[in-house]
mmCIF file of C-alpha atoms and ligand atoms in Angstrom:
data_model
loop_
_atom_site.group_PDB
_atom_site.id
_atom_site.type_symbol
_atom_site.label_atom_id
_atom_site.label_comp_id
_atom_site.label_asym_id
_atom_site.label_seq_id
_atom_site.Cartn_x
_atom_site.Cartn_y
_atom_site.Cartn_z
ATOM 1 C CA MET A 588 -53.577 -17.384 130.706
ATOM 2 C CA LYS A 589 -55.750 -17.196 127.600
ATOM 3 C CA ALA A 590 -59.029 -19.082 127.522
ATOM 4 C CA ILE A 591 -62.250 -19.208 125.523
ATOM 5 C CA VAL A 592 -64.892 -18.094 127.993
ATOM 6 C CA TYR A 593 -68.680 -17.773 127.760
ATOM 7 C CA GLU A 594 -71.188 -16.279 130.186
ATOM 8 C CA ARG A 595 -74.529 -16.977 128.452
ATOM 9 C CA TYR A 596 -76.024 -19.732 126.312
ATOM 10 C CA GLY A 597 -76.164 -19.052 122.595
ATOM 11 C CA SER A 598 -74.519 -19.320 119.188
ATOM 12 C CA PRO A 599 -70.697 -19.434 118.811
ATOM 13 C CA ASP A 600 -70.826 -15.601 119.046
ATOM 14 C CA VAL A 601 -71.050 -15.961 122.851
ATOM 15 C CA LEU A 602 -67.501 -17.360 122.984
ATOM 16 C CA GLU A 603 -64.774 -14.827 123.825
ATOM 17 C CA LEU A 604 -61.018 -15.107 124.022
ATOM 18 C CA LYS A 605 -60.121 -13.694 127.449
ATOM 19 C CA GLU A 606 -57.224 -13.367 129.842
ATOM 20 C CA VAL A 607 -58.158 -15.329 133.000
ATOM 21 C CA GLU A 608 -56.293 -16.442 136.094
ATOM 22 C CA LYS A 609 -54.051 -19.479 135.611
ATOM 23 C CA PRO A 610 -55.409 -22.285 137.855
ATOM 24 C CA THR A 611 -53.466 -23.874 140.730
ATOM 25 C CA PRO A 612 -53.747 -27.638 141.263
ATOM 26 C CA LYS A 613 -55.457 -28.994 144.395
ATOM 27 C CA ASP A 614 -53.773 -31.877 146.246
ATOM 28 C CA ASN A 615 -55.190 -34.561 143.907
ATOM 29 C CA GLU A 616 -54.919 -32.509 140.739
ATOM 30 C CA VAL A 617 -52.528 -32.131 137.856
ATOM 31 C CA LEU A 618 -51.872 -28.786 136.141
ATOM 32 C CA VAL A 619 -51.679 -29.461 132.403
ATOM 33 C CA LYS A 620 -50.286 -27.042 129.838
ATOM 34 C CA VAL A 621 -52.717 -27.733 127.004
ATOM 35 C CA HIS A 622 -51.030 -28.250 123.632
ATOM 36 C CA ALA A 623 -54.149 -29.332 121.767
ATOM 37 C CA ALA A 624 -57.840 -29.892 122.407
ATOM 38 C CA SER A 625 -60.582 -31.285 120.231
ATOM 39 C CA ALA A 626 -64.174 -30.239 119.685
ATOM 40 C CA ASN A 627 -67.147 -32.536 120.213
ATOM 41 C CA ALA A 628 -70.877 -32.189 119.625
ATOM 42 C CA ALA A 629 -71.185 -31.956 123.421
ATOM 43 C CA ASP A 630 -69.305 -28.620 123.324
ATOM 44 C CA TRP A 631 -71.814 -26.932 121.063
ATOM 45 C CA HIS A 632 -74.801 -28.501 122.829
ATOM 46 C CA ILE A 633 -73.568 -27.104 126.161
ATOM 47 C CA MET A 634 -72.648 -23.775 124.528
ATOM 48 C CA ARG A 635 -76.243 -23.430 123.297
ATOM 49 C CA GLY A 636 -77.824 -25.088 126.338
ATOM 50 C CA GLU A 637 -79.760 -27.249 123.858
ATOM 51 C CA PRO A 638 -81.512 -29.578 124.149
ATOM 52 C CA PHE A 639 -82.678 -28.151 127.499
ATOM 53 C CA LEU A 640 -81.846 -31.474 129.168
ATOM 54 C CA VAL A 641 -78.099 -30.693 128.894
ATOM 55 C CA ARG A 642 -78.588 -27.746 131.284
ATOM 56 C CA LEU A 643 -79.864 -30.206 133.896
ATOM 57 C CA MET A 644 -77.012 -32.599 133.186
ATOM 58 C CA VAL A 645 -74.149 -30.094 133.498
ATOM 59 C CA GLY A 646 -75.860 -27.606 135.827
ATOM 60 C CA GLY A 647 -76.669 -24.011 134.949
ATOM 61 C CA LEU A 648 -80.388 -23.765 134.251
ATOM 62 C CA LEU A 649 -80.362 -20.132 133.086
ATOM 63 C CA LYS A 650 -76.642 -19.350 132.801
ATOM 64 C CA PRO A 651 -73.795 -21.736 132.038
ATOM 65 C CA LYS A 652 -72.044 -23.109 135.090
ATOM 66 C CA ILE A 653 -69.156 -24.366 132.991
ATOM 67 C CA LYS A 654 -67.407 -21.200 131.797
ATOM 68 C CA ILE A 655 -64.713 -22.818 129.656
ATOM 69 C CA LEU A 656 -65.733 -25.655 127.318
ATOM 70 C CA GLY A 657 -63.452 -28.377 125.948
ATOM 71 C CA ALA A 658 -63.532 -32.024 127.083
ATOM 72 C CA ASP A 659 -60.648 -33.532 125.122
ATOM 73 C CA ILE A 660 -57.109 -32.409 125.842
ATOM 74 C CA ALA A 661 -53.516 -33.383 125.215
ATOM 75 C CA GLY A 662 -50.634 -31.567 126.848
ATOM 76 C CA ARG A 663 -47.706 -31.580 129.214
ATOM 77 C CA VAL A 664 -47.910 -31.834 133.009
ATOM 78 C CA GLU A 665 -46.598 -28.592 134.473
ATOM 79 C CA ALA A 666 -47.203 -29.186 138.194
ATOM 80 C CA VAL A 667 -48.835 -31.794 140.429
ATOM 81 C CA GLY A 668 -50.711 -31.630 143.742
ATOM 82 C CA ARG A 669 -49.113 -33.290 146.746
ATOM 83 C CA ASN A 670 -51.280 -36.452 146.592
ATOM 84 C CA VAL A 671 -50.781 -37.101 142.883
ATOM 85 C CA LYS A 672 -49.106 -40.493 142.387
ATOM 86 C CA GLN A 673 -49.252 -41.285 138.697
ATOM 87 C CA PHE A 674 -47.729 -38.225 137.024
ATOM 88 C CA GLN A 675 -44.864 -35.819 137.336
ATOM 89 C CA PRO A 676 -43.952 -32.522 135.688
ATOM 90 C CA GLY A 677 -42.905 -33.030 132.092
ATOM 91 C CA ASP A 678 -45.174 -36.043 131.423
ATOM 92 C CA GLU A 679 -47.117 -35.881 128.169
ATOM 93 C CA VAL A 680 -50.747 -36.783 128.789
ATOM 94 C CA PHE A 681 -54.171 -36.880 127.169
ATOM 95 C CA GLY A 682 -57.685 -37.336 128.460
ATOM 96 C CA ASP A 683 -61.380 -36.524 128.574
ATOM 97 C CA ILE A 684 -61.853 -33.947 131.330
ATOM 98 C CA SER A 685 -65.648 -33.629 131.062
ATOM 99 C CA ASP A 686 -66.040 -35.322 134.459
ATOM 100 C CA CYS A 687 -63.733 -32.831 136.160
ATOM 101 C CA GLY A 688 -65.127 -29.467 135.141
ATOM 102 C CA TRP A 689 -64.256 -29.224 131.420
ATOM 103 C CA GLY A 690 -61.937 -26.301 130.536
ATOM 104 C CA GLY A 691 -59.855 -27.682 127.659
ATOM 105 C CA PHE A 692 -60.214 -24.567 125.487
ATOM 106 C CA ALA A 693 -57.525 -22.787 127.522
ATOM 107 C CA GLU A 694 -53.765 -22.637 127.850
ATOM 108 C CA TYR A 695 -53.823 -24.475 131.190
ATOM 109 C CA VAL A 696 -56.281 -26.662 133.056
ATOM 110 C CA CYS A 697 -56.295 -28.453 136.426
ATOM 111 C CA VAL A 698 -57.747 -31.965 136.371
ATOM 112 C CA SER A 699 -57.918 -35.084 138.503
ATOM 113 C CA GLU A 700 -55.116 -37.518 137.696
ATOM 114 C CA ASP A 701 -57.829 -40.148 137.116
ATOM 115 C CA ALA A 702 -58.869 -38.414 133.883
ATOM 116 C CA LEU A 703 -55.420 -38.680 132.309
ATOM 117 C CA VAL A 704 -53.302 -41.310 130.587
ATOM 118 C CA LEU A 705 -49.731 -40.974 129.305
ATOM 119 C CA LYS A 706 -49.733 -39.987 125.647
ATOM 120 C CA PRO A 707 -48.144 -42.483 123.230
ATOM 121 C CA ALA A 708 -44.713 -41.118 122.279
ATOM 122 C CA SER A 709 -45.393 -41.637 118.584
ATOM 123 C CA THR A 710 -48.689 -39.721 118.625
ATOM 124 C CA THR A 711 -48.714 -35.921 118.229
ATOM 125 C CA PHE A 712 -50.581 -33.756 120.730
ATOM 126 C CA GLU A 713 -53.155 -32.940 118.046
ATOM 127 C CA GLU A 714 -53.769 -36.615 117.259
ATOM 128 C CA ALA A 715 -53.977 -37.490 120.956
ATOM 129 C CA ALA A 716 -56.471 -34.680 121.630
ATOM 130 C CA ALA A 717 -58.702 -36.080 118.888
ATOM 131 C CA VAL A 718 -59.091 -39.416 120.664
ATOM 132 C CA PRO A 719 -60.678 -39.487 124.143
ATOM 133 C CA LEU A 720 -64.404 -38.760 123.962
ATOM 134 C CA ALA A 721 -65.144 -39.959 120.432
ATOM 135 C CA ALA A 722 -62.960 -43.076 120.555
ATOM 136 C CA VAL A 723 -64.147 -44.181 124.005
ATOM 137 C CA THR A 724 -67.760 -43.743 122.827
ATOM 138 C CA ALA A 725 -67.053 -45.965 119.821
ATOM 139 C CA LEU A 726 -65.221 -48.514 122.004
ATOM 140 C CA GLN A 727 -67.967 -48.725 124.627
ATOM 141 C CA GLY A 728 -70.624 -48.931 121.904
ATOM 142 C CA LEU A 729 -68.929 -51.753 120.005
ATOM 143 C CA ARG A 730 -67.295 -53.768 122.781
ATOM 144 C CA ASP A 731 -69.512 -53.273 125.841
ATOM 145 C CA LYS A 732 -73.021 -52.687 124.478
ATOM 146 C CA GLY A 733 -72.415 -54.328 121.120
ATOM 147 C CA GLN A 734 -70.396 -57.340 122.353
ATOM 148 C CA ILE A 735 -68.393 -57.318 119.127
ATOM 149 C CA GLN A 736 -66.801 -60.637 118.057
ATOM 150 C CA PRO A 737 -64.177 -61.492 115.420
ATOM 151 C CA GLY A 738 -65.673 -62.356 112.061
ATOM 152 C CA GLN A 739 -68.953 -60.549 112.689
ATOM 153 C CA LYS A 740 -70.523 -58.344 110.060
ATOM 154 C CA VAL A 741 -70.553 -54.877 111.623
ATOM 155 C CA LEU A 742 -72.134 -51.783 110.086
ATOM 156 C CA ILE A 743 -71.284 -48.243 111.196
ATOM 157 C CA ASN A 744 -73.851 -45.619 110.187
ATOM 158 C CA GLY A 745 -72.165 -42.201 110.215
ATOM 159 C CA ALA A 746 -68.736 -43.747 109.578
ATOM 160 C CA SER A 747 -67.087 -40.487 108.463
ATOM 161 C CA GLY A 748 -67.512 -38.389 111.624
ATOM 162 C CA GLY A 749 -65.597 -38.150 114.891
ATOM 163 C CA VAL A 750 -67.144 -41.243 116.486
ATOM 164 C CA GLY A 751 -67.555 -43.123 113.196
ATOM 165 C CA THR A 752 -63.913 -42.912 112.065
ATOM 166 C CA PHE A 753 -62.838 -44.430 115.383
ATOM 167 C CA ALA A 754 -65.641 -47.012 115.266
ATOM 168 C CA VAL A 755 -64.527 -48.312 111.856
ATOM 169 C CA GLN A 756 -60.922 -48.752 113.031
ATOM 170 C CA ILE A 757 -61.816 -50.220 116.433
ATOM 171 C CA ALA A 758 -64.228 -52.711 114.852
ATOM 172 C CA LYS A 759 -61.466 -53.778 112.437
ATOM 173 C CA SER A 760 -59.059 -54.205 115.359
ATOM 174 C CA PHE A 761 -61.564 -56.671 116.889
ATOM 175 C CA GLY A 762 -61.464 -58.700 113.664
ATOM 176 C CA ALA A 763 -64.888 -57.716 112.354
ATOM 177 C CA GLU A 764 -65.905 -57.332 108.712
ATOM 178 C CA VAL A 765 -66.844 -53.665 108.599
ATOM 179 C CA THR A 766 -69.278 -51.752 106.413
ATOM 180 C CA GLY A 767 -69.137 -47.968 106.685
ATOM 181 C CA VAL A 768 -72.068 -45.776 105.676
ATOM 182 C CA CYS A 769 -71.213 -42.227 104.593
ATOM 183 C CA SER A 770 -71.818 -39.749 101.770
ATOM 184 C CA THR A 771 -70.178 -39.858 98.316
ATOM 185 C CA ARG A 772 -67.328 -37.438 99.051
ATOM 186 C CA LYS A 773 -66.187 -39.471 102.084
ATOM 187 C CA LEU A 774 -66.247 -42.999 100.612
ATOM 188 C CA ASP A 775 -62.508 -43.049 99.866
ATOM 189 C CA MET A 776 -61.549 -41.856 103.342
ATOM 190 C CA VAL A 777 -63.758 -44.476 105.054
ATOM 191 C CA ARG A 778 -62.257 -47.169 102.813
ATOM 192 C CA SER A 779 -58.754 -45.879 103.605
ATOM 193 C CA ILE A 780 -59.236 -46.358 107.367
ATOM 194 C CA GLY A 781 -60.104 -50.014 106.878
ATOM 195 C CA ALA A 782 -63.778 -50.433 105.982
ATOM 196 C CA ASP A 783 -64.232 -53.616 103.929
ATOM 197 C CA GLN A 784 -67.346 -52.224 102.276
ATOM 198 C CA VAL A 785 -68.697 -48.708 101.997
ATOM 199 C CA ILE A 786 -72.265 -47.643 101.301
ATOM 200 C CA ASP A 787 -73.090 -44.185 99.976
ATOM 201 C CA TYR A 788 -76.202 -43.163 101.871
ATOM 202 C CA THR A 789 -77.126 -40.656 99.160
ATOM 203 C CA GLN A 790 -77.458 -43.572 96.691
ATOM 204 C CA GLU A 791 -78.561 -46.540 98.772
ATOM 205 C CA ASP A 792 -80.562 -47.238 101.927
ATOM 206 C CA PHE A 793 -78.741 -50.131 103.631
ATOM 207 C CA THR A 794 -81.848 -51.053 105.631
ATOM 208 C CA LYS A 795 -83.614 -51.969 102.365
ATOM 209 C CA SER A 796 -80.816 -53.960 100.678
ATOM 210 C CA GLY A 797 -81.656 -57.320 102.239
ATOM 211 C CA GLN A 798 -78.156 -57.570 103.765
ATOM 212 C CA ARG A 799 -78.111 -58.497 107.481
ATOM 213 C CA TYR A 800 -75.564 -57.376 110.104
ATOM 214 C CA ASP A 801 -74.570 -58.908 113.452
ATOM 215 C CA LEU A 802 -73.920 -55.487 114.957
ATOM 216 C CA ILE A 803 -75.033 -52.031 113.860
ATOM 217 C CA LEU A 804 -73.572 -48.936 115.492
ATOM 218 C CA ALA A 805 -75.592 -45.822 114.707
ATOM 219 C CA ALA A 806 -73.107 -42.989 115.213
ATOM 220 C CA ASN A 807 -75.041 -40.476 113.145
ATOM 221 C CA GLY A 808 -77.911 -39.990 110.698
ATOM 222 C CA TYR A 809 -81.438 -41.339 111.011
ATOM 223 C CA HIS A 810 -83.346 -44.501 110.239
ATOM 224 C CA PRO A 811 -86.530 -45.614 111.989
ATOM 225 C CA ILE A 812 -85.677 -48.153 114.688
ATOM 226 C CA LEU A 813 -87.800 -50.819 112.948
ATOM 227 C CA ASP A 814 -85.618 -50.450 109.836
ATOM 228 C CA TYR A 815 -82.487 -50.994 111.932
ATOM 229 C CA LYS A 816 -84.138 -54.070 113.445
ATOM 230 C CA ARG A 817 -84.902 -55.475 109.997
ATOM 231 C CA ALA A 818 -81.231 -55.074 108.986
ATOM 232 C CA LEU A 819 -80.019 -57.164 111.950
ATOM 233 C CA SER A 820 -79.205 -60.867 111.773
ATOM 234 C CA PRO A 821 -81.389 -63.062 114.059
ATOM 235 C CA GLU A 822 -79.153 -62.580 117.146
ATOM 236 C CA GLY A 823 -77.997 -59.114 116.077
ATOM 237 C CA ILE A 824 -77.394 -56.078 118.275
ATOM 238 C CA TYR A 825 -78.202 -52.446 117.467
ATOM 239 C CA VAL A 826 -76.463 -49.705 119.470
ATOM 240 C CA CYS A 827 -77.321 -46.045 118.974
ATOM 241 C CA THR A 828 -74.682 -43.577 120.158
ATOM 242 C CA GLY A 829 -75.824 -40.508 118.238
ATOM 243 C CA GLY A 830 -77.601 -39.005 115.269
ATOM 244 C CA SER A 831 -80.916 -37.179 115.056
ATOM 245 C CA MET A 832 -82.976 -36.636 118.214
ATOM 246 C CA ALA A 833 -85.625 -38.995 116.783
ATOM 247 C CA GLN A 834 -83.010 -41.733 116.371
ATOM 248 C CA ILE A 835 -81.685 -41.245 119.910
ATOM 249 C CA PHE A 836 -85.128 -41.122 121.560
ATOM 250 C CA GLN A 837 -86.414 -44.162 119.652
ATOM 251 C CA SER A 838 -83.405 -46.183 120.808
ATOM 252 C CA MET A 839 -83.797 -44.992 124.410
ATOM 253 C CA LEU A 840 -87.560 -45.397 124.706
ATOM 254 C CA LEU A 841 -88.419 -48.229 122.302
ATOM 255 C CA GLY A 842 -85.127 -50.159 122.302
ATOM 256 C CA PRO A 843 -85.577 -51.837 125.718
ATOM 257 C CA TRP A 844 -89.152 -52.936 124.834
ATOM 258 C CA MET A 845 -88.163 -54.254 121.426
ATOM 259 C CA SER A 846 -85.303 -56.196 123.010
ATOM 260 C CA MET A 847 -87.813 -58.144 125.133
ATOM 261 C CA ILE A 848 -89.451 -59.590 122.029
ATOM 262 C CA GLY A 849 -87.339 -62.032 120.030
ATOM 263 C CA SER A 850 -83.591 -62.446 120.037
ATOM 264 C CA LYS A 851 -82.409 -59.091 118.647
ATOM 265 C CA LYS A 852 -81.091 -56.470 121.067
ATOM 266 C CA MET A 853 -81.767 -52.772 120.505
ATOM 267 C CA GLY A 854 -80.385 -50.024 122.720
ATOM 268 C CA ASN A 855 -78.645 -46.750 123.362
ATOM 269 C CA LEU A 856 -75.290 -45.821 124.832
ATOM 270 C CA ALA A 857 -74.430 -42.747 126.877
ATOM 271 C CA ALA A 858 -70.662 -43.093 127.014
ATOM 272 C CA LYS A 859 -68.783 -42.519 130.282
ATOM 273 C CA SER A 860 -65.214 -41.275 130.331
ATOM 274 C CA ASN A 861 -63.070 -44.061 131.679
ATOM 275 C CA LYS A 862 -59.338 -44.223 132.260
ATOM 276 C CA LYS A 863 -59.103 -47.960 131.514
ATOM 277 C CA ASP A 864 -60.828 -47.499 128.182
ATOM 278 C CA LEU A 865 -58.542 -44.604 127.293
ATOM 279 C CA ALA A 866 -55.545 -46.769 128.194
ATOM 280 C CA PHE A 867 -56.991 -49.421 125.855
ATOM 281 C CA MET A 868 -57.161 -46.768 123.101
ATOM 282 C CA LYS A 869 -53.553 -45.820 123.866
ATOM 283 C CA GLU A 870 -52.541 -49.418 123.085
ATOM 284 C CA LEU A 871 -54.415 -49.357 119.787
ATOM 285 C CA LEU A 872 -52.676 -46.078 118.890
ATOM 286 C CA GLU A 873 -49.279 -47.500 119.801
ATOM 287 C CA ALA A 874 -49.950 -50.632 117.751
ATOM 288 C CA GLY A 875 -50.913 -48.447 114.779
ATOM 289 C CA LYS A 876 -54.351 -50.103 114.699
ATOM 290 C CA VAL A 877 -56.069 -46.730 115.137
ATOM 291 C CA VAL A 878 -54.914 -43.490 113.528
ATOM 292 C CA PRO A 879 -57.010 -40.397 114.330
ATOM 293 C CA VAL A 880 -58.516 -38.721 111.278
ATOM 294 C CA ILE A 881 -58.183 -34.955 111.627
ATOM 295 C CA ASP A 882 -60.311 -32.832 109.365
ATOM 296 C CA ARG A 883 -59.416 -29.259 110.378
ATOM 297 C CA ARG A 884 -57.187 -27.505 112.893
ATOM 298 C CA TYR A 885 -58.039 -24.126 114.422
ATOM 299 C CA PRO A 886 -55.990 -21.920 116.772
ATOM 300 C CA LEU A 887 -57.368 -21.289 120.285
ATOM 301 C CA SER A 888 -58.610 -17.838 119.239
ATOM 302 C CA GLU A 889 -60.886 -19.507 116.622
ATOM 303 C CA VAL A 890 -62.786 -22.006 118.782
ATOM 304 C CA ALA A 891 -66.024 -20.257 117.739
ATOM 305 C CA GLU A 892 -65.224 -20.996 114.076
ATOM 306 C CA ALA A 893 -64.362 -24.581 114.943
ATOM 307 C CA LEU A 894 -67.685 -25.140 116.720
ATOM 308 C CA ARG A 895 -69.586 -23.393 113.919
ATOM 309 C CA TYR A 896 -68.012 -25.818 111.439
ATOM 310 C CA LEU A 897 -68.619 -28.884 113.628
ATOM 311 C CA GLU A 898 -72.236 -27.876 114.187
ATOM 312 C CA GLU A 899 -72.864 -27.976 110.423
ATOM 313 C CA GLY A 900 -72.562 -31.754 110.848
ATOM 314 C CA HIS A 901 -70.217 -32.565 107.961
ATOM 315 C CA ALA A 902 -66.803 -32.903 109.617
ATOM 316 C CA GLN A 903 -64.618 -35.649 108.191
ATOM 317 C CA GLY A 904 -63.123 -37.122 111.359
ATOM 318 C CA LYS A 905 -62.188 -34.732 114.158
ATOM 319 C CA VAL A 906 -61.879 -30.965 114.505
ATOM 320 C CA VAL A 907 -58.824 -30.028 116.552
ATOM 321 C CA ILE A 908 -57.834 -26.872 118.428
ATOM 322 C CA THR A 909 -54.105 -26.186 118.365
ATOM 323 C CA VAL A 910 -53.385 -24.352 121.601
ATOM 324 C CA GLU A 911 -49.607 -24.492 121.772
ATOM 325 C CA ARG A 912 -47.913 -23.735 118.452
ATOM 326 C CA ASN A 913 -44.711 -25.645 119.233
ATOM 327 C CA ASN A 914 -46.609 -28.888 118.986
ATOM 328 C CA LYS A 915 -43.934 -31.512 118.461
ATOM 329 C CA THR A 916 -44.258 -34.753 120.393
HETATM 330 N N1 NAP B 2408 -73.729 -41.370 123.237
HETATM 331 C C1 NAP B 2408 -72.687 -40.661 123.584
HETATM 332 O O1 NAP B 2408 -72.206 -40.776 124.710
HETATM 333 C C2 NAP B 2408 -72.078 -39.756 122.561
HETATM 334 C C3 NAP B 2408 -70.712 -39.436 122.609
HETATM 335 C C4 NAP B 2408 -70.173 -38.663 121.573
HETATM 336 C C5 NAP B 2408 -71.023 -38.182 120.567
HETATM 337 N N2 NAP B 2408 -72.345 -38.465 120.602
HETATM 338 C C6 NAP B 2408 -73.258 -38.030 119.519
HETATM 339 O O2 NAP B 2408 -72.895 -38.775 118.377
HETATM 340 C C7 NAP B 2408 -73.195 -38.038 117.196
HETATM 341 C C8 NAP B 2408 -72.007 -38.077 116.275
HETATM 342 O O3 NAP B 2408 -70.879 -37.533 116.886
HETATM 343 P P1 NAP B 2408 -69.614 -37.245 116.001
HETATM 344 O O4 NAP B 2408 -68.573 -36.688 116.901
HETATM 345 O O5 NAP B 2408 -69.288 -38.424 115.172
HETATM 346 O O6 NAP B 2408 -70.223 -36.083 115.066
HETATM 347 P P2 NAP B 2408 -69.625 -35.409 113.791
HETATM 348 O O7 NAP B 2408 -68.168 -35.667 113.710
HETATM 349 O O8 NAP B 2408 -70.102 -34.010 113.784
HETATM 350 O O9 NAP B 2408 -70.368 -36.204 112.603
HETATM 351 C C9 NAP B 2408 -70.312 -35.670 111.344
HETATM 352 C C10 NAP B 2408 -70.346 -36.785 110.332
HETATM 353 O O10 NAP B 2408 -71.639 -37.409 110.309
HETATM 354 C C11 NAP B 2408 -71.949 -37.708 108.962
HETATM 355 N N3 NAP B 2408 -73.399 -37.742 108.704
HETATM 356 C C12 NAP B 2408 -74.251 -36.708 108.776
HETATM 357 N N4 NAP B 2408 -75.491 -37.119 108.437
HETATM 358 C C13 NAP B 2408 -75.395 -38.431 108.148
HETATM 359 C C14 NAP B 2408 -76.330 -39.418 107.719
HETATM 360 N N5 NAP B 2408 -77.615 -39.130 107.522
HETATM 361 N N6 NAP B 2408 -75.894 -40.671 107.522
HETATM 362 C C15 NAP B 2408 -74.604 -40.994 107.698
HETATM 363 N N7 NAP B 2408 -73.658 -40.101 108.082
HETATM 364 C C16 NAP B 2408 -74.059 -38.829 108.315
HETATM 365 C C17 NAP B 2408 -71.318 -36.586 108.177
HETATM 366 O O11 NAP B 2408 -71.038 -37.006 106.873
HETATM 367 P P3 NAP B 2408 -71.680 -36.221 105.614
HETATM 368 O O12 NAP B 2408 -71.317 -34.789 105.755
HETATM 369 O O13 NAP B 2408 -71.047 -36.864 104.444
HETATM 370 O O14 NAP B 2408 -73.145 -36.457 105.695
HETATM 371 C C18 NAP B 2408 -70.048 -36.269 108.950
HETATM 372 O O15 NAP B 2408 -68.902 -36.934 108.435
HETATM 373 C C19 NAP B 2408 -73.618 -36.658 117.680
HETATM 374 O O16 NAP B 2408 -75.023 -36.671 117.641
HETATM 375 C C20 NAP B 2408 -73.131 -36.581 119.120
HETATM 376 O O17 NAP B 2408 -73.930 -35.748 119.899
HETATM 377 C C21 NAP B 2408 -72.885 -39.248 121.564
#
């Protein structure tokens, strides 16, 4: 089978399209013919081995242990191991396979059945592949850490990216009044996915407007943590899922201390792939409450280009890899 393989950490130039052995499922595994995958910031961090901490997290201090990147997949079950209960050949599935060895940038991958959920019939493989990691991050940030409630004023900083476009739609589905922060060129798109208000961060700093929010999800960008705190209502919650290293470290190191003083809660989320949460996202897709925003599609042979583009940090929604050309649902 064809796969995008890398043997050393570095720029997208280290990625090569190679012919490798097609995997065989173990007893508890499912062999999936990948129709589409999607790219996440985690792919390029692990490709570069930067920050160094990711090498400790995924293994491979000097050389990558994971040889084929790609966490998000959608495809068709081709074969199942003898202990697999939930799927059979022909099923259309999607999932985040980062907990079972990665490998989505390939024609086939073997994964635990626990990583997969049946794909909604009305969702294309490309749309489904866009969902798992980014949407589950947004869901866990808003619902679990952020304790989102109907009627709350919720602000998403970085509303136009992979996580942000899901966060806006998920927050709306919970009945919140949503403000999306993005740059000028993306205001219309963020409005079109349901944001009640949009703020152009090139024109206005929302932390200085005097407006207060019950929940702020920082999906991207940077503001000092004290500025986020100021923009919260008295019982407000701030959840950082991404953005600059300074933003992430401030939320991790200072957030817990700041939460001890007063009634505002400040913190960080490291999302965990979770089948129940993906099944929850499946329901939102089926109900039409969430529609993945796809910015660009690249063929498997151009994963390096896809990651180069994503790494620039200006994607509008998700970047998808089309692995199987005949991609009808
Ligand atoms: N905590 C976790 O478990 C977890 C999970 C997934 C991702 N992440 C992290 O979350 C971050 C975002 O992920 P993603 O998939 O959404 O990335 P992404 O799709 O690459 O984000 C790109 C978007 O961010 C916007 N952006 C850039 N600078 C901004 C700023 N200063 N203010 C507001 N928006 C800005 C860009 O809009 P413009 O071009 O218009 O600026 C673009 O639309 C990354 O740092 C990633 O590593 C964390």
